[in-house]
PDB file of C-alpha atoms in Angstrom:
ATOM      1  CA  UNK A   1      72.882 102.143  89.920  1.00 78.00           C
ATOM      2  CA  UNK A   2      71.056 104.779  88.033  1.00 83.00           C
ATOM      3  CA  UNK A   3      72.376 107.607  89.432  1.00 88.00           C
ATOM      4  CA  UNK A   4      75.904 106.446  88.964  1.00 89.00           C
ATOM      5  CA  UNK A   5      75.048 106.544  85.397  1.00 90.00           C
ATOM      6  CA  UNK A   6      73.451 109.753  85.855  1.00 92.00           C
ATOM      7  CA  UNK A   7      76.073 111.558  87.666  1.00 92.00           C
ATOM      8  CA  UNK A   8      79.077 110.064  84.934  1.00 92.00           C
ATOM      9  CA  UNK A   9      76.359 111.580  81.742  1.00 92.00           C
ATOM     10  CA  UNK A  10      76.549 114.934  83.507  1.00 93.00           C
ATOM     11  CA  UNK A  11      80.530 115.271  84.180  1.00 93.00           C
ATOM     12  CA  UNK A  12      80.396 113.650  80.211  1.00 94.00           C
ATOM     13  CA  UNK A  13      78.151 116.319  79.426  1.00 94.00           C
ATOM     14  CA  UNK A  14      80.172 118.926  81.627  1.00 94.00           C
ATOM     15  CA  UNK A  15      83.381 118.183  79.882  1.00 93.00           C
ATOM     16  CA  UNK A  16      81.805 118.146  76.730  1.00 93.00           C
ATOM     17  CA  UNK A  17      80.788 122.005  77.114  1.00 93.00           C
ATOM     18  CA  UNK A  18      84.074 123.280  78.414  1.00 93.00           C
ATOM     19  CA  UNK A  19      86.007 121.255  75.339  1.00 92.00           C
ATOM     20  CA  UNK A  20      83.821 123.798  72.782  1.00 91.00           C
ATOM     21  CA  UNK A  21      83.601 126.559  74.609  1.00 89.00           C
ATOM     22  CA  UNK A  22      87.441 127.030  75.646  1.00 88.00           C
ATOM     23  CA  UNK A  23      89.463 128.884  73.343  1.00 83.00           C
ATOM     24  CA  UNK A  24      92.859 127.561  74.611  1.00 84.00           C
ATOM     25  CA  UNK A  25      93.086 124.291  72.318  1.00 86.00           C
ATOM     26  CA  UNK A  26      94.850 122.312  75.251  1.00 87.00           C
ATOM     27  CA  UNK A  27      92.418 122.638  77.294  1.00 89.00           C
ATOM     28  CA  UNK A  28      90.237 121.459  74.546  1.00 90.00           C
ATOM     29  CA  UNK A  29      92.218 118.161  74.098  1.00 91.00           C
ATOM     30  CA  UNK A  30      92.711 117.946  78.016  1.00 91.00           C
ATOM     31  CA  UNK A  31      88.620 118.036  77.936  1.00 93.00           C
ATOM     32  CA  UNK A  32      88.267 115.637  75.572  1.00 92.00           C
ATOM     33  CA  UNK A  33      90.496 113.262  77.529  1.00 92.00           C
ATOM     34  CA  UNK A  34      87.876 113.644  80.528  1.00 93.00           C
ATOM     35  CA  UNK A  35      85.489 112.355  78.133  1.00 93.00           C
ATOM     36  CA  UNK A  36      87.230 109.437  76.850  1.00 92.00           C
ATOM     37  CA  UNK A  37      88.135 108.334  80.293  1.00 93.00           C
ATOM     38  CA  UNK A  38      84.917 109.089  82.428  1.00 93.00           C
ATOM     39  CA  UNK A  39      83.229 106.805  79.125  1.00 92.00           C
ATOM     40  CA  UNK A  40      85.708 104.810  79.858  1.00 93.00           C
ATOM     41  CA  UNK A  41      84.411 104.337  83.708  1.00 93.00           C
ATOM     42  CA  UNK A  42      80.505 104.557  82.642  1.00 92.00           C
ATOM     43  CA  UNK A  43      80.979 101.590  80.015  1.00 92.00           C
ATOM     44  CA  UNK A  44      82.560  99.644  82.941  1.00 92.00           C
ATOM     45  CA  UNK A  45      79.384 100.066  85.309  1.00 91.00           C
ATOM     46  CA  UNK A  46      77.876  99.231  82.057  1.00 90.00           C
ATOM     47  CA  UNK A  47      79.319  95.551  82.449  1.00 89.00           C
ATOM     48  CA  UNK A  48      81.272  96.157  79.646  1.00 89.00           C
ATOM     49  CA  UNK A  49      85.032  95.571  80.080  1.00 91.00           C
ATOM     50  CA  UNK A  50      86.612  94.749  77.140  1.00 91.00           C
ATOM     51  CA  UNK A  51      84.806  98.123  76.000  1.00 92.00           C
ATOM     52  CA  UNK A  52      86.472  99.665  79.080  1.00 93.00           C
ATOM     53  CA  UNK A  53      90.299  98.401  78.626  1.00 93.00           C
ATOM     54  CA  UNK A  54      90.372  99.316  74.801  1.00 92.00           C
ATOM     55  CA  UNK A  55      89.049 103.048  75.728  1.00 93.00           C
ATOM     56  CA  UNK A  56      91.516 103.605  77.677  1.00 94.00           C
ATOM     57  CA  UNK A  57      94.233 102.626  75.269  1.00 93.00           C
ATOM     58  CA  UNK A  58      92.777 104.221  72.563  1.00 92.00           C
ATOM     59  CA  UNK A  59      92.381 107.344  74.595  1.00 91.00           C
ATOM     60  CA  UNK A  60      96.265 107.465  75.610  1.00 93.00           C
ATOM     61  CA  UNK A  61      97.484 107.157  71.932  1.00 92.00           C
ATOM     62  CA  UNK A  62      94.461 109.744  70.401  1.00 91.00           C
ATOM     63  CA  UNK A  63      95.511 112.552  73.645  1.00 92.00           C
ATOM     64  CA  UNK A  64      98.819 111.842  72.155  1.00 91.00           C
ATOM     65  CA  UNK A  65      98.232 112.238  69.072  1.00 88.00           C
ATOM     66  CA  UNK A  66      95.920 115.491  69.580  1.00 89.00           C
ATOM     67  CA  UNK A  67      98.405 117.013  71.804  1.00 88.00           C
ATOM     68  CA  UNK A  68     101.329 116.688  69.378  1.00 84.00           C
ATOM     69  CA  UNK A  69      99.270 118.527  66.842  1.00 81.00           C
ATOM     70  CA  UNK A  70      98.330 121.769  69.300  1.00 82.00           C
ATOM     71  CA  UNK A  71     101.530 121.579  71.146  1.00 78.00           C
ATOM     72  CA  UNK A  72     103.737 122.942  67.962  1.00 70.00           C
ATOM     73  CA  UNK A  73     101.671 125.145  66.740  1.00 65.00           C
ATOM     74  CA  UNK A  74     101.256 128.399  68.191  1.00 64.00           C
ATOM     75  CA  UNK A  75      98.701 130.513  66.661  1.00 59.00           C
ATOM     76  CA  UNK A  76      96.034 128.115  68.440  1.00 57.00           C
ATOM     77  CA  UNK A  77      93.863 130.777  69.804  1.00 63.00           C
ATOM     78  CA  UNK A  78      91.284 131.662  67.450  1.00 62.00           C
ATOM     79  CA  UNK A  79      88.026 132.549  68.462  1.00 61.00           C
ATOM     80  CA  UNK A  80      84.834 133.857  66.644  1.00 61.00           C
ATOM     81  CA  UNK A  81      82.603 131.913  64.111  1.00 62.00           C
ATOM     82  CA  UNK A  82      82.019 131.300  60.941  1.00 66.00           C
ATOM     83  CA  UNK A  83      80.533 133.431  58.180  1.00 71.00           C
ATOM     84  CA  UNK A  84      76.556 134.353  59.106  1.00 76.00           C
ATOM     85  CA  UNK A  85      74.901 132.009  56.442  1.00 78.00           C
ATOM     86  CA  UNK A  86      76.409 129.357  56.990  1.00 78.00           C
ATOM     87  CA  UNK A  87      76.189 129.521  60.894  1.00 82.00           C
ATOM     88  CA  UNK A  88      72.288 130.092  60.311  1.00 87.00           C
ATOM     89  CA  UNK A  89      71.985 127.090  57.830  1.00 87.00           C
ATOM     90  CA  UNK A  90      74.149 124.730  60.730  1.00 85.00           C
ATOM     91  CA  UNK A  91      71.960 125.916  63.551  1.00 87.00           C
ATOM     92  CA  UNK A  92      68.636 125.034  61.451  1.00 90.00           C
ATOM     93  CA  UNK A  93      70.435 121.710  60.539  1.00 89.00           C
ATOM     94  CA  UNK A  94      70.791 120.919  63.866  1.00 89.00           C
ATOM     95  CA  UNK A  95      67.456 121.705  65.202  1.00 91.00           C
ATOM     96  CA  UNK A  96      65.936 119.795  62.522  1.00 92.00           C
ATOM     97  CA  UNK A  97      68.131 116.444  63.725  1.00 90.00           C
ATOM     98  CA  UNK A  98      67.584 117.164  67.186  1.00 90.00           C
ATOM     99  CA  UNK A  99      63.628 117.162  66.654  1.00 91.00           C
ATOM    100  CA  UNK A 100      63.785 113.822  64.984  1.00 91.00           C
ATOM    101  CA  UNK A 101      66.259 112.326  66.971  1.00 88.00           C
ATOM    102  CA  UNK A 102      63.975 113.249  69.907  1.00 88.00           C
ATOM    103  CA  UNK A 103      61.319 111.845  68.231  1.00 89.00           C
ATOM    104  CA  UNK A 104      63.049 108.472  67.726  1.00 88.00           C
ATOM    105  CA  UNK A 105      63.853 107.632  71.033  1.00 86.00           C
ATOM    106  CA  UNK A 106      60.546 107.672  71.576  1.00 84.00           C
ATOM    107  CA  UNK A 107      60.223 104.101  70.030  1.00 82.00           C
ATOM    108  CA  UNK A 108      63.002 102.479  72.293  1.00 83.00           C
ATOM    109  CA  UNK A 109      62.551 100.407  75.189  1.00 83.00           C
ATOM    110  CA  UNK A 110      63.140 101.783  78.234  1.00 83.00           C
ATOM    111  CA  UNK A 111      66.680 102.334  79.918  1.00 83.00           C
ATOM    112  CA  UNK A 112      67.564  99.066  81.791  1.00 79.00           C
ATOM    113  CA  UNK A 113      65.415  96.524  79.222  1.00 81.00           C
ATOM    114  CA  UNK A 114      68.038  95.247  76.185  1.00 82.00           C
ATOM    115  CA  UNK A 115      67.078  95.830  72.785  1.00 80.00           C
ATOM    116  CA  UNK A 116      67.281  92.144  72.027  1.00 80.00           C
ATOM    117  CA  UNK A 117      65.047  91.335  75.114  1.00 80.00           C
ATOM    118  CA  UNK A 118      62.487  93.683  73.387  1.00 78.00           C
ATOM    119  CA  UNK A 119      62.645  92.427  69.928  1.00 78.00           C
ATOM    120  CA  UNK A 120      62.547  89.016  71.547  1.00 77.00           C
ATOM    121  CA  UNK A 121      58.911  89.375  72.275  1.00 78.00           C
ATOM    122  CA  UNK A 122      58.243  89.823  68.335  1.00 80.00           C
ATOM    123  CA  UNK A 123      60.554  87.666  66.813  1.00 77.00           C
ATOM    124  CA  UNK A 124      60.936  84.336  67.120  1.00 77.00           C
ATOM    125  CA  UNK A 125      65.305  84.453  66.738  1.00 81.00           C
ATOM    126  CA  UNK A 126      67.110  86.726  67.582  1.00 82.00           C
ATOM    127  CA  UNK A 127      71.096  87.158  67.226  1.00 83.00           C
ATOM    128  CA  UNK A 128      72.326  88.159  70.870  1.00 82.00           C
ATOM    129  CA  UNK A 129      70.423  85.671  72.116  1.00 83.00           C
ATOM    130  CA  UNK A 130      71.777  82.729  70.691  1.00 83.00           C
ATOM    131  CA  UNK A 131      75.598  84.010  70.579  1.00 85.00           C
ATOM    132  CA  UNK A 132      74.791  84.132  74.786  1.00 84.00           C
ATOM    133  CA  UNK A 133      73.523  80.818  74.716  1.00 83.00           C
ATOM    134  CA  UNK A 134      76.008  79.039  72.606  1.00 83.00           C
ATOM    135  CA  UNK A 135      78.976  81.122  72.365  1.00 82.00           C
ATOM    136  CA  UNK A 136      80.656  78.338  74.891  1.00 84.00           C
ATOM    137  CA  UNK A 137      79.376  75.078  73.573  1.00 85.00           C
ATOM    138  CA  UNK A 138      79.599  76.412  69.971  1.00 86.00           C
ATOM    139  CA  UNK A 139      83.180  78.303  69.544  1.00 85.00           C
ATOM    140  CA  UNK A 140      84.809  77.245  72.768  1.00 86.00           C
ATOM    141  CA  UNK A 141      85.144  81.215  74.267  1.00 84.00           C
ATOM    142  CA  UNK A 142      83.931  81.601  77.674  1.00 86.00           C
ATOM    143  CA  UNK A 143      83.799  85.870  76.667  1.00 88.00           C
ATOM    144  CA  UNK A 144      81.045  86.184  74.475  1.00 88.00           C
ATOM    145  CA  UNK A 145      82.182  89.542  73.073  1.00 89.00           C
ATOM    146  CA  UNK A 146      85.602  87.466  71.875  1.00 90.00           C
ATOM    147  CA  UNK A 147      83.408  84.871  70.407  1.00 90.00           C
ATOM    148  CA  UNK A 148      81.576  87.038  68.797  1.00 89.00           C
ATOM    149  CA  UNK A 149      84.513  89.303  66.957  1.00 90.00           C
ATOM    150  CA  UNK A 150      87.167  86.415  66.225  1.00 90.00           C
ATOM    151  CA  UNK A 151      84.253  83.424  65.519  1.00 89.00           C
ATOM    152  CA  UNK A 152      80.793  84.209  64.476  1.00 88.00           C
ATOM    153  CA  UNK A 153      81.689  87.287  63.135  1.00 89.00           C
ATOM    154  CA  UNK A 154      85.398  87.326  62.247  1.00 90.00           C
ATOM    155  CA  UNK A 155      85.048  88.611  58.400  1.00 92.00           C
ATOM    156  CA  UNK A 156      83.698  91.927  60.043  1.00 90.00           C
ATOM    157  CA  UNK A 157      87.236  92.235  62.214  1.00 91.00           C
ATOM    158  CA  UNK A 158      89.028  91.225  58.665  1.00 93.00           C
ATOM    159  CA  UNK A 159      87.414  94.304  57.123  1.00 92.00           C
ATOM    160  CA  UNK A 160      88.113  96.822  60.466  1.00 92.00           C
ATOM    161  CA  UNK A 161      91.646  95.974  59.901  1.00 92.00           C
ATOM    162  CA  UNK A 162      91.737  96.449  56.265  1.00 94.00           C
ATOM    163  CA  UNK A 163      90.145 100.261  57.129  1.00 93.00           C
ATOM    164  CA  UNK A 164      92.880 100.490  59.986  1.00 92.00           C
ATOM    165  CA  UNK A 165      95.482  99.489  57.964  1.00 93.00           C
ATOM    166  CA  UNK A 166      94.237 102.344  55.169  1.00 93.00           C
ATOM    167  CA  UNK A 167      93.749 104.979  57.325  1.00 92.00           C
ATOM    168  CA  UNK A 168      96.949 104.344  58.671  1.00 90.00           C
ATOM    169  CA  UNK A 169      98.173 104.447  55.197  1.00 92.00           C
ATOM    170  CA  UNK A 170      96.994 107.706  54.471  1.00 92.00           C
ATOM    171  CA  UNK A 171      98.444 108.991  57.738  1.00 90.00           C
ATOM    172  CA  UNK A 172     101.727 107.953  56.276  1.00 90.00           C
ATOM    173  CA  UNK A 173     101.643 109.276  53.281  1.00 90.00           C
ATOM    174  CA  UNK A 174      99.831 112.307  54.352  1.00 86.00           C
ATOM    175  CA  UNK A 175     103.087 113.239  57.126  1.00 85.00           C
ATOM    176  CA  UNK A 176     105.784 111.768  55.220  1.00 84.00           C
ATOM    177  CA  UNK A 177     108.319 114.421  54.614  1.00 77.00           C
ATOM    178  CA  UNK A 178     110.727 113.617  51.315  1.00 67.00           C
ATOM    179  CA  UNK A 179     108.597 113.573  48.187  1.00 62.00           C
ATOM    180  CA  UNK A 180     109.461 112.709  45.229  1.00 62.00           C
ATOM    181  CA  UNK A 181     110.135 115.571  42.914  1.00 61.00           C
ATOM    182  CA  UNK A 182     110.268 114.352  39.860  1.00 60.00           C
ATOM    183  CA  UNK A 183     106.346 115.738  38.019  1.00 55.00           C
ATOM    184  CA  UNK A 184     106.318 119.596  37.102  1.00 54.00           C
ATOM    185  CA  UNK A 185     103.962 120.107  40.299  1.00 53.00           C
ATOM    186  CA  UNK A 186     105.593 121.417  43.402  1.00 49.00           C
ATOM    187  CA  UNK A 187     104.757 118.930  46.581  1.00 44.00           C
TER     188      UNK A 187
ATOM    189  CA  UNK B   1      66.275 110.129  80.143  1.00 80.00           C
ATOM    190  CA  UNK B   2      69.947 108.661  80.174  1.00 86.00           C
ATOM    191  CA  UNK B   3      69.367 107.941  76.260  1.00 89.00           C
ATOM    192  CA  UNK B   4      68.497 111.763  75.800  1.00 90.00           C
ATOM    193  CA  UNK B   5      71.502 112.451  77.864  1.00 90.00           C
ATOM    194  CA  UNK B   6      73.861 110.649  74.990  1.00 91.00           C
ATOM    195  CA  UNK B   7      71.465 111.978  72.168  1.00 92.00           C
ATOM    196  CA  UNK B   8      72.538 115.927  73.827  1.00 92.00           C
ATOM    197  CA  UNK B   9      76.558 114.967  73.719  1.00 93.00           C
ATOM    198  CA  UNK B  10      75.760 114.007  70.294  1.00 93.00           C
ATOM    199  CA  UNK B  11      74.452 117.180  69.278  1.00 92.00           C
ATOM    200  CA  UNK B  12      77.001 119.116  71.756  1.00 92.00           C
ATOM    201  CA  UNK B  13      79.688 117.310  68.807  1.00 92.00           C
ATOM    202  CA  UNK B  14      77.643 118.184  65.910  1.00 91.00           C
ATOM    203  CA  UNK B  15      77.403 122.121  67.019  1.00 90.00           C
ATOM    204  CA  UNK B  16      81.183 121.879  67.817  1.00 90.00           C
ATOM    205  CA  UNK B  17      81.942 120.080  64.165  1.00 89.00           C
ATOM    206  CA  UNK B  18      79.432 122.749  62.738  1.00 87.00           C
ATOM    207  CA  UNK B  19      80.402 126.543  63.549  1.00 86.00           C
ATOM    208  CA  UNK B  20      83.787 126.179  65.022  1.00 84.00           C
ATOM    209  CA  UNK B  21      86.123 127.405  62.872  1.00 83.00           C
ATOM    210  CA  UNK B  22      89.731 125.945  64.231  1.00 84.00           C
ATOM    211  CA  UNK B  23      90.105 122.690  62.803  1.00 86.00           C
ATOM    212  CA  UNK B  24      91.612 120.979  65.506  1.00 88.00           C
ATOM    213  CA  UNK B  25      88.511 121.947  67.179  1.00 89.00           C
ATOM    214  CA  UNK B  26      86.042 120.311  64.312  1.00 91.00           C
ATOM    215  CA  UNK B  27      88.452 117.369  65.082  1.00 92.00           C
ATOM    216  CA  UNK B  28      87.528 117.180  68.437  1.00 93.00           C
ATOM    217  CA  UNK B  29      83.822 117.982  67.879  1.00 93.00           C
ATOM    218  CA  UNK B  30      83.960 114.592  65.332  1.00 94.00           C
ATOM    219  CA  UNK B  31      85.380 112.583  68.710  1.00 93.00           C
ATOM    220  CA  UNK B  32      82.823 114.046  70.736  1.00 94.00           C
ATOM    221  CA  UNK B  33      79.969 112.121  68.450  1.00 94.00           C
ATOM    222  CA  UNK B  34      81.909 108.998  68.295  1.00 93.00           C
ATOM    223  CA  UNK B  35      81.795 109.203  72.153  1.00 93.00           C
ATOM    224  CA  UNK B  36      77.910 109.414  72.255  1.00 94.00           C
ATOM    225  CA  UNK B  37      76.892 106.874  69.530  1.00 94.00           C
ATOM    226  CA  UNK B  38      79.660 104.249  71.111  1.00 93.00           C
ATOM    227  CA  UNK B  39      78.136 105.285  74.640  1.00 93.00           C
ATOM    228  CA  UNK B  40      74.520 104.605  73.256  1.00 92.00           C
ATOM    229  CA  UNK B  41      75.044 101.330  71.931  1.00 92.00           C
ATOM    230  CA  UNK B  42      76.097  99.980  74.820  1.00 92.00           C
ATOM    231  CA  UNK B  43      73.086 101.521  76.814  1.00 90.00           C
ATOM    232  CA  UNK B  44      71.024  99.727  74.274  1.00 88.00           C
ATOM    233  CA  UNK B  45      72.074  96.358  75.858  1.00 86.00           C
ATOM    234  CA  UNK B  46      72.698  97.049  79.238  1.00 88.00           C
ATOM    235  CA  UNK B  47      69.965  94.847  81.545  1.00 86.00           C
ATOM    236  CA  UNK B  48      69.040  96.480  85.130  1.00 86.00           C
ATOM    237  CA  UNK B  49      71.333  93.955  87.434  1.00 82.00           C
ATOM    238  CA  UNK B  50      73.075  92.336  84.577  1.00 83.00           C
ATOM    239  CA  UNK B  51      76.322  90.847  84.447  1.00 85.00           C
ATOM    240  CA  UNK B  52      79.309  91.064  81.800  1.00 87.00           C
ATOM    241  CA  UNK B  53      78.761  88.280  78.844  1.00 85.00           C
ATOM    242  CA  UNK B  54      81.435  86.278  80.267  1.00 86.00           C
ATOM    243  CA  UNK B  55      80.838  82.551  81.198  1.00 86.00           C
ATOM    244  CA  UNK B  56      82.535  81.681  84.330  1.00 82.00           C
ATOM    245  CA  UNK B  57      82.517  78.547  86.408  1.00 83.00           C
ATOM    246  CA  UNK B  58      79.511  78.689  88.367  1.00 81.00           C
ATOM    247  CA  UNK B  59      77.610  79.389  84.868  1.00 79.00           C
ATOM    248  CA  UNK B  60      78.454  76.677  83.154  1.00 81.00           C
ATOM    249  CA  UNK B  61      76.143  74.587  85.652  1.00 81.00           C
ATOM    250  CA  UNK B  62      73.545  77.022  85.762  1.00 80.00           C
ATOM    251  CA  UNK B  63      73.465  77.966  82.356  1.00 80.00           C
ATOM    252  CA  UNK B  64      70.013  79.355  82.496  1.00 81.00           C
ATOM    253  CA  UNK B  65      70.638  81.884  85.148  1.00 81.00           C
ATOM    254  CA  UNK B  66      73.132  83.247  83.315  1.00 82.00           C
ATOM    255  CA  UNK B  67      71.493  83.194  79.959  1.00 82.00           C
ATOM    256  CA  UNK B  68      68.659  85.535  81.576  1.00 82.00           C
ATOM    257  CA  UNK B  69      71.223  87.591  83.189  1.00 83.00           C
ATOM    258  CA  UNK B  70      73.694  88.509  80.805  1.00 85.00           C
ATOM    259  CA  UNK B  71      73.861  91.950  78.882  1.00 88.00           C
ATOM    260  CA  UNK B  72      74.132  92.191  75.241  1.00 88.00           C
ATOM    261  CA  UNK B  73      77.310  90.834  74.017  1.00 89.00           C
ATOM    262  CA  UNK B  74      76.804  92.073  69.679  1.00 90.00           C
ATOM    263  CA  UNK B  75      77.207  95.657  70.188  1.00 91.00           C
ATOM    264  CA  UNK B  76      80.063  95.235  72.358  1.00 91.00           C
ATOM    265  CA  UNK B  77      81.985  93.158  70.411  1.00 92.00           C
ATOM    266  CA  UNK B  78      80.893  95.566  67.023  1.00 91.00           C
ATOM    267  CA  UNK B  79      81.702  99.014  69.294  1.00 93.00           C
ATOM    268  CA  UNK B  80      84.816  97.550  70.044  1.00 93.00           C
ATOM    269  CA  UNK B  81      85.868  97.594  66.393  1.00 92.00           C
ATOM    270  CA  UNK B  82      84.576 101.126  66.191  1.00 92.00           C
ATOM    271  CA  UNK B  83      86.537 102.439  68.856  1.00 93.00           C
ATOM    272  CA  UNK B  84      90.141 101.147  67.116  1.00 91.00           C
ATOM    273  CA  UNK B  85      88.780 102.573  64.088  1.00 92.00           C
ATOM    274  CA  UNK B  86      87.875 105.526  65.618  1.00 92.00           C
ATOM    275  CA  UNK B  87      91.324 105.715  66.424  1.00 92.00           C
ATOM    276  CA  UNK B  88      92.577 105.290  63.133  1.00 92.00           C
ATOM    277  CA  UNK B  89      90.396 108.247  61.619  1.00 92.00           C
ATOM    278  CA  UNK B  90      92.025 110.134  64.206  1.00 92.00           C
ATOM    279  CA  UNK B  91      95.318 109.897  63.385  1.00 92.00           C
ATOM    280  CA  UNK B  92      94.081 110.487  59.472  1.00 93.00           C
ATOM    281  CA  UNK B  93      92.641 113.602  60.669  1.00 92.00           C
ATOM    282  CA  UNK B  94      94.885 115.180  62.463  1.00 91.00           C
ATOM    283  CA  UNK B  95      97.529 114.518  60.420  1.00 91.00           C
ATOM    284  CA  UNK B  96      95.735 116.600  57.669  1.00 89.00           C
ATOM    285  CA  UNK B  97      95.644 119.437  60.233  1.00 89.00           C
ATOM    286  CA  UNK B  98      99.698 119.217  60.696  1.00 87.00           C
ATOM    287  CA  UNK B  99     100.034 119.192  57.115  1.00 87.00           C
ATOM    288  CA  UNK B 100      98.099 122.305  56.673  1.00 85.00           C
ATOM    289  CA  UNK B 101      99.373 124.035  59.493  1.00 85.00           C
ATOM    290  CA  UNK B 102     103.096 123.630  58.197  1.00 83.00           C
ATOM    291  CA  UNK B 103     101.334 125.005  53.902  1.00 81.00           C
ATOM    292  CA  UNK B 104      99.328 128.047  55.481  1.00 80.00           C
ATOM    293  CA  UNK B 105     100.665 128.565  59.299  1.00 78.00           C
ATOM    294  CA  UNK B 106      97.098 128.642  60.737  1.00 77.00           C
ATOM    295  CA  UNK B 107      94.126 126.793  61.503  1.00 79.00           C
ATOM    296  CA  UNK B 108      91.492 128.855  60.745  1.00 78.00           C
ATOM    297  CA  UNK B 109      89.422 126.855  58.083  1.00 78.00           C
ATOM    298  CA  UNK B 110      88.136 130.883  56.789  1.00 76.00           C
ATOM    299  CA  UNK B 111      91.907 131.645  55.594  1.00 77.00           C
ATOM    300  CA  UNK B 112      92.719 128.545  53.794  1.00 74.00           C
ATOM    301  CA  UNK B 113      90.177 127.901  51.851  1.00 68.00           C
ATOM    302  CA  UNK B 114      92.081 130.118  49.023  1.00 66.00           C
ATOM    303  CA  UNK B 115      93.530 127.872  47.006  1.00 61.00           C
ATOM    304  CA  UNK B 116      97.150 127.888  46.481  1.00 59.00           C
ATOM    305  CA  UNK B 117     100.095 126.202  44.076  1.00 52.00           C
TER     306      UNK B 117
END
């Protein structure tokens, strides 16, 4: 089982180079696309399929969405990088988070052993373990992940719509194509 | 090893967001890091030999079994929600980039950063 999750991190990783290294932006968004759905696969394995089923519809409308943004423009080749200071103050940036993020997985269990199992040992509580055991007897839901969303923690999905709905919003009003002209400042 | 995997598509992202300089591409480099931290999460609960947190019949008389088998059930259900609004940013993003491809008919972040109107 480990090397299945080995081999889909590698062809993540693989895809993952060739989507910033390519120049041609389709490839770029055909890339990403290998990402989203090889994730999708992994979080499968991962026993995860509700995870799995809304990747892959949220990967068919964001390639849409990507693709309709390269495919009409046509000066998408640009290569090169940015000016030298700031290149040199992103590349120290990201050495210093890649030190401490190395440094923090120190602390985690190990692959295989659940957080909550973990933190079980120290606490005497703990909030996965009791939406497992009761998520049936308690809200009625044989899947504990819908349980979970639309019962023990539904205001949480109230507020991820709310942000949908105003990103969605901005989309809108960010593409719509009549303003009206009726200030002093051109649109 | 498999969580320093995810941590190295997370910084593959962050160098892509970083020094590219299409904006399309910082886009992309944005998705690439929601990839990894959604990807890690679930790691975090996966249990060697586990099964998915859904109660079937056989479990509901051996409730035990499947209490110690089951993986972690809270950050699917709360990676879930970040993957729709993942989605939603997405849309919000690129449809910045359309808007200022059709002002300044490029997207090289270096030539539009003179401000115009």
């Amino acid at each position: 089982m480990f090397y299945i999750f080995l081999f889909f991190m590698i062809f993540l990783l693989i895809a993952a180079l060739i989507a910033v290294h390519t120049d041609n932006l389709l490839s770029s968004v055909i890339c990403v696309g290998a990402i989203g759905f090889g994730g999708s696969l992994m979080f499968l394995f991962l026993r995860a399929p509700d995870i799995a089923i809304t990747q892959i519809v949220v990967e068919v409308l964001g390639l849409i969405i990507l693709i309709r943004a390269t495919i009409s423009s046509d000066k998408t080749f640009i290569s090169g990088q940015r000016e030298f200071f700031g290149i040199v103050v992103s590349l120290a940036l990201l050495l210093a988070i890649s030190g401490l993020g190395l440094k923090a997985l120190d602390g985690l269990p190990n692959f295989g052993t659940p957080a909550f199992v973990a933190a079980g040992e120290i606490e005497e509580t703990i909030a996965s373990q009791e939406y497992i055991e009761q998520s049936l007897s308690k809200t009625g839901a044989a899947n504990a992940v819908a349980a979970v969303i639309l019962d023990w923690r539904a205001y949480d999905t109230l507020g991820e719509t709310t942000v949908l709905f105003t990103s969605i919003l901005g989309a809108v009003v960010m593409l719509r194509k009549k303003t009206k002209n009726t200030g002093a400042i051109e649109a | 090893m498999l969580y320093a995997m995810c941590f190295l598509l997370f910084v593959i992202g962050l160098y892509c967001a970083l020094v590219k300089k299409n904006m399309v591409k910082i886009v992309i480099g944005i998705m690439i890091m929601e990839y990894a931290v959604n990807l890690f999460l679930i790691m975090l609960g996966y249990r060697v030999g586990g099964v998915a947190p859904i109660v079937g019949h056989e479990d509901i008389r051996n409730m035990g079994k499947f209490v110690s088998e089951s993986v972690d059930p809270l950050p699917q259900a709360l990676v879930l929600t970040a993957i729709v609004i993942s989605l939603g940013s997405l849309a919000l993003m690129i449809s910045i980039c359309i808007r200022t491809y059709e002002k300044y008919g490029t997207f090289d972040i270096t030539r539009i950063r003179r401000l115009k109107g």
